[in-house]
């Protein structure tokens, strides 16, 4: 009986030593990052970067390596790192948002977690206003006042000027379709031509809605670009025509 008990004790000791050795080896290969790093992802936020579930090393592959070439132990610099999963085709186009062109992904997006959709660091339009400033003139275009920046603009790249989601006149007509149903700026019963190849005020550019109207805000009625007090007068006309 004594021999049997002694064997059990020896077995327990050997097993404990094995577990300690295994734990030590495991600890040497694995670093519990969040125990040391205060700037850890808040996993209680609504949106979590899927890469988090793959482990810190999926992005921070060079963490704690001496002579690592990239900051924060990243396996490659941003935006190249982001393109490993997201690809870069969607961020190339005729017109590219300057932060995108500069590879500033983390300026708008939090790489770990966020309370905002698409991991944005702030909600639109607050995020946009960090660079573009607020539009707070006397008259503000309704979509602008509602913070609907992305109803007209694409955030990364696009084929149209000012990152518009559609050609300018077509974009305006999505909401203002009544403009083409009746004479616009009804002068002498005929109305002003809406679509002209050449803008008299801006040679080489097409005459569009923004030739007369500001798309965001204005000091004047109906978002006019120029001083207009009487909508039925000829104040606006005089900027292009001799009246």
mmCIF file of N, CA and C in Angstrom, residues 6-129:
data_model
loop_
_atom_site.group_PDB
_atom_site.id
_atom_site.type_symbol
_atom_site.label_atom_id
_atom_site.label_comp_id
_atom_site.label_asym_id
_atom_site.label_seq_id
_atom_site.Cartn_x
_atom_site.Cartn_y
_atom_site.Cartn_z
ATOM 1 N N UNK A 6 3.179 5.962 -2.736
ATOM 2 C CA UNK A 6 4.383 6.673 -3.159
ATOM 3 C C UNK A 6 4.407 6.854 -4.670
ATOM 4 N N UNK A 7 3.932 5.854 -5.393
ATOM 5 C CA UNK A 7 3.883 5.937 -6.854
ATOM 6 C C UNK A 7 2.942 7.037 -7.306
ATOM 7 N N UNK A 8 1.816 7.153 -6.590
ATOM 8 C CA UNK A 8 0.846 8.198 -6.934
ATOM 9 C C UNK A 8 1.432 9.586 -6.718
ATOM 10 N N UNK A 9 2.157 9.735 -5.606
ATOM 11 C CA UNK A 9 2.776 11.033 -5.311
ATOM 12 C C UNK A 9 3.800 11.393 -6.375
ATOM 13 N N UNK A 10 4.612 10.413 -6.766
ATOM 14 C CA UNK A 10 5.629 10.644 -7.793
ATOM 15 C C UNK A 10 4.972 11.041 -9.111
ATOM 16 N N UNK A 11 3.879 10.346 -9.449
ATOM 17 C CA UNK A 11 3.163 10.629 -10.701
ATOM 18 C C UNK A 11 2.625 12.062 -10.710
ATOM 19 N N UNK A 12 2.055 12.466 -9.546
ATOM 20 C CA UNK A 12 1.493 13.817 -9.445
ATOM 21 C C UNK A 12 2.584 14.859 -9.607
ATOM 22 N N UNK A 13 3.752 14.602 -8.976
ATOM 23 C CA UNK A 13 4.867 15.553 -9.068
ATOM 24 C C UNK A 13 5.344 15.681 -10.510
ATOM 25 N N UNK A 14 5.484 14.532 -11.174
ATOM 26 C CA UNK A 14 5.944 14.547 -12.572
ATOM 27 C C UNK A 14 4.945 15.288 -13.470
ATOM 28 N N UNK A 15 3.664 15.034 -13.253
ATOM 29 C CA UNK A 15 2.627 15.673 -14.054
ATOM 30 C C UNK A 15 2.602 17.191 -13.836
ATOM 31 N N UNK A 16 2.818 17.610 -12.586
ATOM 32 C CA UNK A 16 2.844 19.042 -12.266
ATOM 33 C C UNK A 16 4.030 19.721 -12.945
ATOM 34 N N UNK A 17 5.182 19.043 -12.911
ATOM 35 C CA UNK A 17 6.366 19.594 -13.572
ATOM 36 C C UNK A 17 6.158 19.710 -15.075
ATOM 37 N N UNK A 18 5.450 18.735 -15.648
ATOM 38 C CA UNK A 18 5.165 18.753 -17.081
ATOM 39 C C UNK A 18 4.276 19.941 -17.443
ATOM 40 N N UNK A 19 3.252 20.175 -16.597
ATOM 41 C CA UNK A 19 2.346 21.286 -16.850
ATOM 42 C C UNK A 19 3.062 22.627 -16.730
ATOM 43 N N UNK A 20 3.921 22.728 -15.708
ATOM 44 C CA UNK A 20 4.663 23.983 -15.526
ATOM 45 C C UNK A 20 5.588 24.242 -16.705
ATOM 46 N N UNK A 21 6.228 23.173 -17.172
ATOM 47 C CA UNK A 21 7.124 23.318 -18.314
ATOM 48 C C UNK A 21 6.369 23.709 -19.557
ATOM 49 N N UNK A 22 5.182 23.120 -19.760
ATOM 50 C CA UNK A 22 4.368 23.447 -20.935
ATOM 51 C C UNK A 22 3.885 24.882 -20.871
ATOM 52 N N UNK A 23 3.464 25.320 -19.667
ATOM 53 C CA UNK A 23 2.983 26.690 -19.519
ATOM 54 C C UNK A 23 4.089 27.690 -19.785
ATOM 55 N N UNK A 24 5.283 27.360 -19.321
ATOM 56 C CA UNK A 24 6.414 28.261 -19.535
ATOM 57 C C UNK A 24 6.728 28.392 -21.015
ATOM 58 N N UNK A 25 6.678 27.240 -21.698
ATOM 59 C CA UNK A 25 6.953 27.263 -23.141
ATOM 60 C C UNK A 25 5.880 28.043 -23.877
ATOM 61 N N UNK A 26 4.620 27.868 -23.458
ATOM 62 C CA UNK A 26 3.504 28.576 -24.091
ATOM 63 C C UNK A 26 3.626 30.076 -23.868
ATOM 64 N N UNK A 27 4.003 30.440 -22.631
ATOM 65 C CA UNK A 27 4.143 31.852 -22.306
ATOM 66 C C UNK A 27 5.263 32.499 -23.109
ATOM 67 N N UNK A 28 6.269 31.712 -23.431
ATOM 68 C CA UNK A 28 7.394 32.258 -24.199
ATOM 69 C C UNK A 28 6.987 32.570 -25.625
ATOM 70 N N UNK A 29 6.018 31.839 -26.143
ATOM 71 C CA UNK A 29 5.588 32.032 -27.529
ATOM 72 C C UNK A 29 4.416 33.000 -27.660
ATOM 73 N N UNK A 30 3.704 33.207 -26.585
ATOM 74 C CA UNK A 30 2.482 34.006 -26.654
ATOM 75 C C UNK A 30 2.570 35.186 -25.696
ATOM 76 N N UNK A 31 2.251 36.342 -26.185
ATOM 77 C CA UNK A 31 2.239 37.538 -25.355
ATOM 78 C C UNK A 31 0.804 38.029 -25.219
ATOM 79 N N UNK A 32 0.329 38.123 -24.009
ATOM 80 C CA UNK A 32 -1.017 38.644 -23.767
ATOM 81 C C UNK A 32 -0.935 40.173 -23.825
ATOM 82 N N UNK A 33 -1.115 40.725 -25.012
ATOM 83 C CA UNK A 33 -0.849 42.143 -25.274
ATOM 84 C C UNK A 33 -1.635 43.076 -24.367
ATOM 85 N N UNK A 34 -2.878 42.733 -24.116
ATOM 86 C CA UNK A 34 -3.743 43.672 -23.409
ATOM 87 C C UNK A 34 -3.387 43.804 -21.926
ATOM 88 N N UNK A 35 -2.519 42.933 -21.402
ATOM 89 C CA UNK A 35 -2.102 43.066 -20.013
ATOM 90 C C UNK A 35 -1.163 44.255 -19.821
ATOM 91 N N UNK A 36 -0.448 44.588 -20.889
ATOM 92 C CA UNK A 36 0.524 45.677 -20.790
ATOM 93 C C UNK A 36 0.087 46.933 -21.535
ATOM 94 N N UNK A 37 -0.588 46.747 -22.638
ATOM 95 C CA UNK A 37 -0.906 47.882 -23.505
ATOM 96 C C UNK A 37 -2.221 48.519 -23.094
ATOM 97 N N UNK A 38 -2.124 49.770 -22.652
ATOM 98 C CA UNK A 38 -3.314 50.498 -22.212
ATOM 99 C C UNK A 38 -4.233 50.779 -23.397
ATOM 100 N N UNK A 39 -3.634 51.088 -24.545
ATOM 101 C CA UNK A 39 -4.418 51.404 -25.746
ATOM 102 C C UNK A 39 -4.912 50.127 -26.404
ATOM 103 N N UNK A 40 -5.704 49.403 -25.660
ATOM 104 C CA UNK A 40 -6.228 48.136 -26.168
ATOM 105 C C UNK A 40 -7.606 48.348 -26.774
ATOM 106 N N UNK A 41 -8.020 47.472 -27.685
ATOM 107 C CA UNK A 41 -9.351 47.623 -28.292
ATOM 108 C C UNK A 41 -10.452 47.432 -27.267
ATOM 109 N N UNK A 42 -11.447 48.293 -27.353
ATOM 110 C CA UNK A 42 -12.600 48.178 -26.473
ATOM 111 C C UNK A 42 -13.594 47.220 -27.116
ATOM 112 N N UNK A 43 -13.601 45.995 -26.637
ATOM 113 C CA UNK A 43 -14.436 44.962 -27.239
ATOM 114 C C UNK A 43 -15.911 45.108 -26.877
ATOM 115 N N UNK A 44 -16.233 46.123 -26.101
ATOM 116 C CA UNK A 44 -17.631 46.371 -25.768
ATOM 117 C C UNK A 44 -18.279 47.339 -26.757
ATOM 118 N N UNK A 45 -17.476 47.929 -27.634
ATOM 119 C CA UNK A 45 -18.037 48.836 -28.635
ATOM 120 C C UNK A 45 -18.840 48.050 -29.665
ATOM 121 N N UNK A 46 -19.707 48.764 -30.358
ATOM 122 C CA UNK A 46 -20.656 48.114 -31.265
ATOM 123 C C UNK A 46 -19.973 47.441 -32.451
ATOM 124 N N UNK A 47 -18.922 48.097 -32.979
ATOM 125 C CA UNK A 47 -18.256 47.566 -34.168
ATOM 126 C C UNK A 47 -16.812 47.193 -33.842
ATOM 127 N N UNK A 48 -16.467 45.956 -34.105
ATOM 128 C CA UNK A 48 -15.127 45.429 -33.843
ATOM 129 C C UNK A 48 -14.491 45.026 -35.169
ATOM 130 N N UNK A 49 -13.258 45.443 -35.368
ATOM 131 C CA UNK A 49 -12.534 45.062 -36.582
ATOM 132 C C UNK A 49 -12.397 43.537 -36.608
ATOM 133 N N UNK A 50 -12.839 42.867 -37.672
ATOM 134 C CA UNK A 50 -12.739 41.405 -37.730
ATOM 135 C C UNK A 50 -11.324 40.886 -37.501
ATOM 136 N N UNK A 51 -10.311 41.682 -37.835
ATOM 137 C CA UNK A 51 -8.931 41.249 -37.640
ATOM 138 C C UNK A 51 -8.613 40.994 -36.169
ATOM 139 N N UNK A 52 -9.351 41.655 -35.257
ATOM 140 C CA UNK A 52 -9.119 41.465 -33.831
ATOM 141 C C UNK A 52 -9.300 39.996 -33.445
ATOM 142 N N UNK A 53 -10.293 39.361 -34.044
ATOM 143 C CA UNK A 53 -10.569 37.956 -33.737
ATOM 144 C C UNK A 53 -9.453 37.027 -34.218
ATOM 145 N N UNK A 54 -8.622 37.537 -35.108
ATOM 146 C CA UNK A 54 -7.520 36.747 -35.650
ATOM 147 C C UNK A 54 -6.244 36.896 -34.829
ATOM 148 N N UNK A 55 -6.301 37.747 -33.806
ATOM 149 C CA UNK A 55 -5.150 37.926 -32.936
ATOM 150 C C UNK A 55 -4.315 39.133 -33.320
ATOM 151 N N UNK A 56 -3.661 39.707 -32.319
ATOM 152 C CA UNK A 56 -2.869 40.927 -32.513
ATOM 153 C C UNK A 56 -1.789 40.753 -33.571
ATOM 154 N N UNK A 57 -1.190 39.555 -33.602
ATOM 155 C CA UNK A 57 -0.039 39.341 -34.479
ATOM 156 C C UNK A 57 -0.393 39.351 -35.959
ATOM 157 N N UNK A 58 -1.678 39.299 -36.282
ATOM 158 C CA UNK A 58 -2.053 39.334 -37.692
ATOM 159 C C UNK A 58 -1.655 40.675 -38.313
ATOM 160 N N UNK A 59 -1.634 41.732 -37.482
ATOM 161 C CA UNK A 59 -1.192 43.047 -37.956
ATOM 162 C C UNK A 59 0.135 43.469 -37.326
ATOM 163 N N UNK A 60 0.296 43.122 -36.049
ATOM 164 C CA UNK A 60 1.505 43.515 -35.312
ATOM 165 C C UNK A 60 2.497 42.351 -35.281
ATOM 166 N N UNK A 61 2.838 41.867 -36.447
ATOM 167 C CA UNK A 61 3.703 40.684 -36.538
ATOM 168 C C UNK A 61 5.113 40.951 -36.032
ATOM 169 N N UNK A 62 5.560 42.194 -36.083
ATOM 170 C CA UNK A 62 6.932 42.525 -35.670
ATOM 171 C C UNK A 62 6.998 43.096 -34.257
ATOM 172 N N UNK A 63 5.939 42.878 -33.475
ATOM 173 C CA UNK A 63 5.924 43.405 -32.111
ATOM 174 C C UNK A 63 7.080 42.846 -31.305
ATOM 175 N N UNK A 64 7.784 43.726 -30.593
ATOM 176 C CA UNK A 64 8.909 43.369 -29.710
ATOM 177 C C UNK A 64 10.121 42.819 -30.453
ATOM 178 N N UNK A 65 10.138 42.932 -31.765
ATOM 179 C CA UNK A 65 11.320 42.508 -32.511
ATOM 180 C C UNK A 65 12.290 43.683 -32.598
ATOM 181 N N UNK A 66 13.532 43.420 -32.308
ATOM 182 C CA UNK A 66 14.544 44.470 -32.367
ATOM 183 C C UNK A 66 14.789 44.859 -33.828
ATOM 184 N N UNK A 67 14.881 46.150 -34.033
ATOM 185 C CA UNK A 67 15.176 46.623 -35.383
ATOM 186 C C UNK A 67 14.012 46.545 -36.340
ATOM 187 N N UNK A 68 12.780 46.417 -35.805
ATOM 188 C CA UNK A 68 11.610 46.380 -36.678
ATOM 189 C C UNK A 68 11.473 47.684 -37.452
ATOM 190 N N UNK A 69 11.197 47.572 -38.715
ATOM 191 C CA UNK A 69 11.187 48.766 -39.560
ATOM 192 C C UNK A 69 9.921 49.584 -39.487
ATOM 193 N N UNK A 70 8.841 49.037 -38.953
ATOM 194 C CA UNK A 70 7.555 49.728 -38.956
ATOM 195 C C UNK A 70 7.115 50.088 -37.539
ATOM 196 N N UNK A 71 6.430 51.217 -37.377
ATOM 197 C CA UNK A 71 5.969 51.613 -36.038
ATOM 198 C C UNK A 71 4.931 50.644 -35.496
ATOM 199 N N UNK A 72 4.877 50.565 -34.177
ATOM 200 C CA UNK A 72 3.889 49.723 -33.475
ATOM 201 C C UNK A 72 4.044 48.243 -33.813
ATOM 202 N N UNK A 73 5.195 47.863 -34.345
ATOM 203 C CA UNK A 73 5.415 46.455 -34.663
ATOM 204 C C UNK A 73 4.569 45.937 -35.798
ATOM 205 N N UNK A 74 4.053 46.826 -36.618
ATOM 206 C CA UNK A 74 3.214 46.408 -37.739
ATOM 207 C C UNK A 74 4.043 45.624 -38.752
ATOM 208 N N UNK A 75 3.407 44.657 -39.386
ATOM 209 C CA UNK A 75 4.114 43.828 -40.369
ATOM 210 C C UNK A 75 4.440 44.621 -41.631
ATOM 211 N N UNK A 76 3.670 45.687 -41.912
ATOM 212 C CA UNK A 76 3.961 46.604 -43.012
ATOM 213 C C UNK A 76 3.273 47.928 -42.714
ATOM 214 N N UNK A 77 3.656 48.958 -43.409
ATOM 215 C CA UNK A 77 3.101 50.276 -43.147
ATOM 216 C C UNK A 77 1.669 50.386 -43.674
ATOM 217 N N UNK A 78 0.906 51.270 -43.044
ATOM 218 C CA UNK A 78 -0.417 51.649 -43.551
ATOM 219 C C UNK A 78 -0.184 52.605 -44.724
ATOM 220 N N UNK A 79 -0.842 52.454 -45.871
ATOM 221 C CA UNK A 79 -2.037 51.627 -46.099
ATOM 222 C C UNK A 79 -1.754 50.230 -46.631
ATOM 223 N N UNK A 80 -0.485 49.917 -46.900
ATOM 224 C CA UNK A 80 -0.164 48.601 -47.451
ATOM 225 C C UNK A 80 -0.714 47.486 -46.568
ATOM 226 N N UNK A 81 -0.624 47.680 -45.263
ATOM 227 C CA UNK A 81 -1.145 46.690 -44.325
ATOM 228 C C UNK A 81 -2.639 46.480 -44.524
ATOM 229 N N UNK A 82 -3.381 47.583 -44.669
ATOM 230 C CA UNK A 82 -4.834 47.501 -44.853
ATOM 231 C C UNK A 82 -5.191 46.788 -46.158
ATOM 232 N N UNK A 83 -4.378 47.031 -47.186
ATOM 233 C CA UNK A 83 -4.650 46.457 -48.498
ATOM 234 C C UNK A 83 -4.474 44.937 -48.514
ATOM 235 N N UNK A 84 -3.817 44.389 -47.499
ATOM 236 C CA UNK A 84 -3.672 42.931 -47.432
ATOM 237 C C UNK A 84 -5.033 42.248 -47.368
ATOM 238 N N UNK A 85 -5.985 42.914 -46.728
ATOM 239 C CA UNK A 85 -7.338 42.347 -46.631
ATOM 240 C C UNK A 85 -8.343 43.079 -47.512
ATOM 241 N N UNK A 86 -8.223 44.384 -47.582
ATOM 242 C CA UNK A 86 -9.236 45.195 -48.263
ATOM 243 C C UNK A 86 -8.960 45.383 -49.752
ATOM 244 N N UNK A 87 -7.743 45.089 -50.190
ATOM 245 C CA UNK A 87 -7.406 45.325 -51.588
ATOM 246 C C UNK A 87 -7.276 46.815 -51.855
ATOM 247 N N UNK A 88 -6.662 47.159 -52.970
ATOM 248 C CA UNK A 88 -6.460 48.586 -53.249
ATOM 249 C C UNK A 88 -7.208 49.080 -54.490
ATOM 250 N N UNK A 89 -7.887 48.204 -55.191
ATOM 251 C CA UNK A 89 -8.604 48.628 -56.397
ATOM 252 C C UNK A 89 -9.725 49.610 -56.074
ATOM 253 N N UNK A 90 -10.374 49.391 -54.954
ATOM 254 C CA UNK A 90 -11.498 50.257 -54.579
ATOM 255 C C UNK A 90 -11.038 51.649 -54.166
ATOM 256 N N UNK A 91 -9.732 51.835 -54.038
ATOM 257 C CA UNK A 91 -9.209 53.123 -53.590
ATOM 258 C C UNK A 91 -8.394 53.806 -54.682
ATOM 259 N N UNK A 92 -8.629 53.367 -55.915
ATOM 260 C CA UNK A 92 -8.001 53.991 -57.068
ATOM 261 C C UNK A 92 -9.090 54.505 -58.001
ATOM 262 N N UNK A 93 -8.900 55.660 -58.560
ATOM 263 C CA UNK A 93 -9.897 56.220 -59.463
ATOM 264 C C UNK A 93 -9.440 57.549 -60.011
ATOM 265 N N UNK A 94 -10.292 58.150 -60.807
ATOM 266 C CA UNK A 94 -9.958 59.431 -61.429
ATOM 267 C C UNK A 94 -9.774 60.523 -60.374
ATOM 268 N N UNK A 95 -10.668 60.542 -59.392
ATOM 269 C CA UNK A 95 -10.591 61.513 -58.309
ATOM 270 C C UNK A 95 -10.442 60.745 -56.993
ATOM 271 N N UNK A 96 -9.414 61.063 -56.250
ATOM 272 C CA UNK A 96 -9.135 60.356 -54.993
ATOM 273 C C UNK A 96 -9.157 61.354 -53.838
ATOM 274 N N UNK A 97 -9.869 60.997 -52.792
ATOM 275 C CA UNK A 97 -9.922 61.826 -51.594
ATOM 276 C C UNK A 97 -8.494 61.982 -51.056
ATOM 277 N N UNK A 98 -8.014 63.204 -50.808
ATOM 278 C CA UNK A 98 -6.625 63.401 -50.385
ATOM 279 C C UNK A 98 -6.157 62.521 -49.224
ATOM 280 N N UNK A 99 -6.962 62.312 -48.157
ATOM 281 C CA UNK A 99 -6.483 61.414 -47.103
ATOM 282 C C UNK A 99 -6.264 59.986 -47.603
ATOM 283 N N UNK A 100 -7.085 59.555 -48.549
ATOM 284 C CA UNK A 100 -6.927 58.220 -49.130
ATOM 285 C C UNK A 100 -5.651 58.170 -49.965
ATOM 286 N N UNK A 101 -5.444 59.198 -50.776
ATOM 287 C CA UNK A 101 -4.251 59.256 -51.613
ATOM 288 C C UNK A 101 -2.979 59.263 -50.770
ATOM 289 N N UNK A 102 -3.073 59.814 -49.552
ATOM 290 C CA UNK A 102 -1.918 59.885 -48.656
ATOM 291 C C UNK A 102 -1.796 58.658 -47.760
ATOM 292 N N UNK A 103 -2.721 57.701 -47.921
ATOM 293 C CA UNK A 103 -2.659 56.474 -47.118
ATOM 294 C C UNK A 103 -3.018 56.686 -45.661
ATOM 295 N N UNK A 104 -3.883 57.655 -45.396
ATOM 296 C CA UNK A 104 -4.241 57.996 -44.015
ATOM 297 C C UNK A 104 -5.496 57.254 -43.556
ATOM 298 N N UNK A 105 -5.518 55.945 -43.716
ATOM 299 C CA UNK A 105 -6.707 55.143 -43.374
ATOM 300 C C UNK A 105 -7.129 55.359 -41.924
ATOM 301 N N UNK A 106 -6.152 55.361 -41.014
ATOM 302 C CA UNK A 106 -6.480 55.436 -39.595
ATOM 303 C C UNK A 106 -6.809 56.854 -39.142
ATOM 304 N N UNK A 107 -6.763 57.824 -40.061
ATOM 305 C CA UNK A 107 -7.206 59.176 -39.714
ATOM 306 C C UNK A 107 -8.723 59.206 -39.591
ATOM 307 N N UNK A 108 -9.396 58.427 -40.419
ATOM 308 C CA UNK A 108 -10.861 58.369 -40.400
ATOM 309 C C UNK A 108 -11.387 57.101 -39.717
ATOM 310 N N UNK A 109 -10.634 56.012 -39.814
ATOM 311 C CA UNK A 109 -11.076 54.728 -39.278
ATOM 312 C C UNK A 109 -10.232 54.307 -38.079
ATOM 313 N N UNK A 110 -10.891 53.795 -37.047
ATOM 314 C CA UNK A 110 -10.170 53.216 -35.919
ATOM 315 C C UNK A 110 -9.797 51.781 -36.289
ATOM 316 N N UNK A 111 -8.551 51.373 -36.132
ATOM 317 C CA UNK A 111 -8.155 50.040 -36.574
ATOM 318 C C UNK A 111 -8.631 48.904 -35.668
ATOM 319 N N UNK A 112 -9.178 49.247 -34.508
ATOM 320 C CA UNK A 112 -9.567 48.207 -33.561
ATOM 321 C C UNK A 112 -11.081 48.124 -33.358
ATOM 322 N N UNK A 113 -11.676 49.191 -32.858
ATOM 323 C CA UNK A 113 -13.109 49.148 -32.566
ATOM 324 C C UNK A 113 -13.682 50.561 -32.562
ATOM 325 N N UNK A 114 -14.981 50.639 -32.717
ATOM 326 C CA UNK A 114 -15.636 51.946 -32.763
ATOM 327 C C UNK A 114 -17.117 51.801 -32.454
ATOM 328 N N UNK A 115 -17.689 52.883 -32.024
ATOM 329 C CA UNK A 115 -19.138 52.915 -31.828
ATOM 330 C C UNK A 115 -19.862 53.305 -33.097
ATOM 331 N N UNK A 116 -19.080 53.599 -34.154
ATOM 332 C CA UNK A 116 -19.657 54.051 -35.416
ATOM 333 C C UNK A 116 -19.462 53.026 -36.525
ATOM 334 N N UNK A 117 -20.417 52.981 -37.439
ATOM 335 C CA UNK A 117 -20.344 52.074 -38.573
ATOM 336 C C UNK A 117 -19.072 52.326 -39.378
ATOM 337 N N UNK A 118 -18.551 51.265 -39.977
ATOM 338 C CA UNK A 118 -17.317 51.311 -40.776
ATOM 339 C C UNK A 118 -16.097 51.702 -39.930
ATOM 340 N N UNK A 119 -16.217 51.530 -38.616
ATOM 341 C CA UNK A 119 -15.117 51.842 -37.690
ATOM 342 C C UNK A 119 -14.674 53.305 -37.788
ATOM 343 N N UNK A 120 -15.593 54.186 -38.146
ATOM 344 C CA UNK A 120 -15.253 55.601 -38.238
ATOM 345 C C UNK A 120 -14.936 56.151 -36.849
ATOM 346 N N UNK A 121 -13.993 57.077 -36.795
ATOM 347 C CA UNK A 121 -13.596 57.661 -35.518
ATOM 348 C C UNK A 121 -14.655 58.629 -34.984
ATOM 349 N N UNK A 122 -15.492 59.138 -35.858
ATOM 350 C CA UNK A 122 -16.605 60.000 -35.475
ATOM 351 C C UNK A 122 -17.697 59.843 -36.516
ATOM 352 N N UNK A 123 -18.894 60.216 -36.170
ATOM 353 C CA UNK A 123 -20.001 60.113 -37.118
ATOM 354 C C UNK A 123 -19.904 61.207 -38.171
ATOM 355 N N UNK A 124 -20.434 60.896 -39.348
ATOM 356 C CA UNK A 124 -20.598 61.906 -40.386
ATOM 357 C C UNK A 124 -21.809 62.770 -39.987
ATOM 358 N N UNK A 125 -21.755 64.104 -40.030
ATOM 359 C CA UNK A 125 -20.743 64.930 -40.696
ATOM 360 C C UNK A 125 -19.598 65.410 -39.805
ATOM 361 N N UNK A 126 -19.630 65.086 -38.514
ATOM 362 C CA UNK A 126 -18.598 65.582 -37.612
ATOM 363 C C UNK A 126 -17.209 65.196 -38.107
ATOM 364 N N UNK A 127 -17.075 63.991 -38.601
ATOM 365 C CA UNK A 127 -15.778 63.528 -39.112
ATOM 366 C C UNK A 127 -15.330 64.379 -40.295
ATOM 367 N N UNK A 128 -16.247 64.682 -41.198
ATOM 368 C CA UNK A 128 -15.923 65.485 -42.381
ATOM 369 C C UNK A 128 -15.516 66.905 -41.990
ATOM 370 N N UNK A 129 -16.180 67.441 -40.970
ATOM 371 C CA UNK A 129 -15.923 68.815 -40.555
ATOM 372 C C UNK A 129 -14.542 68.995 -39.930
#
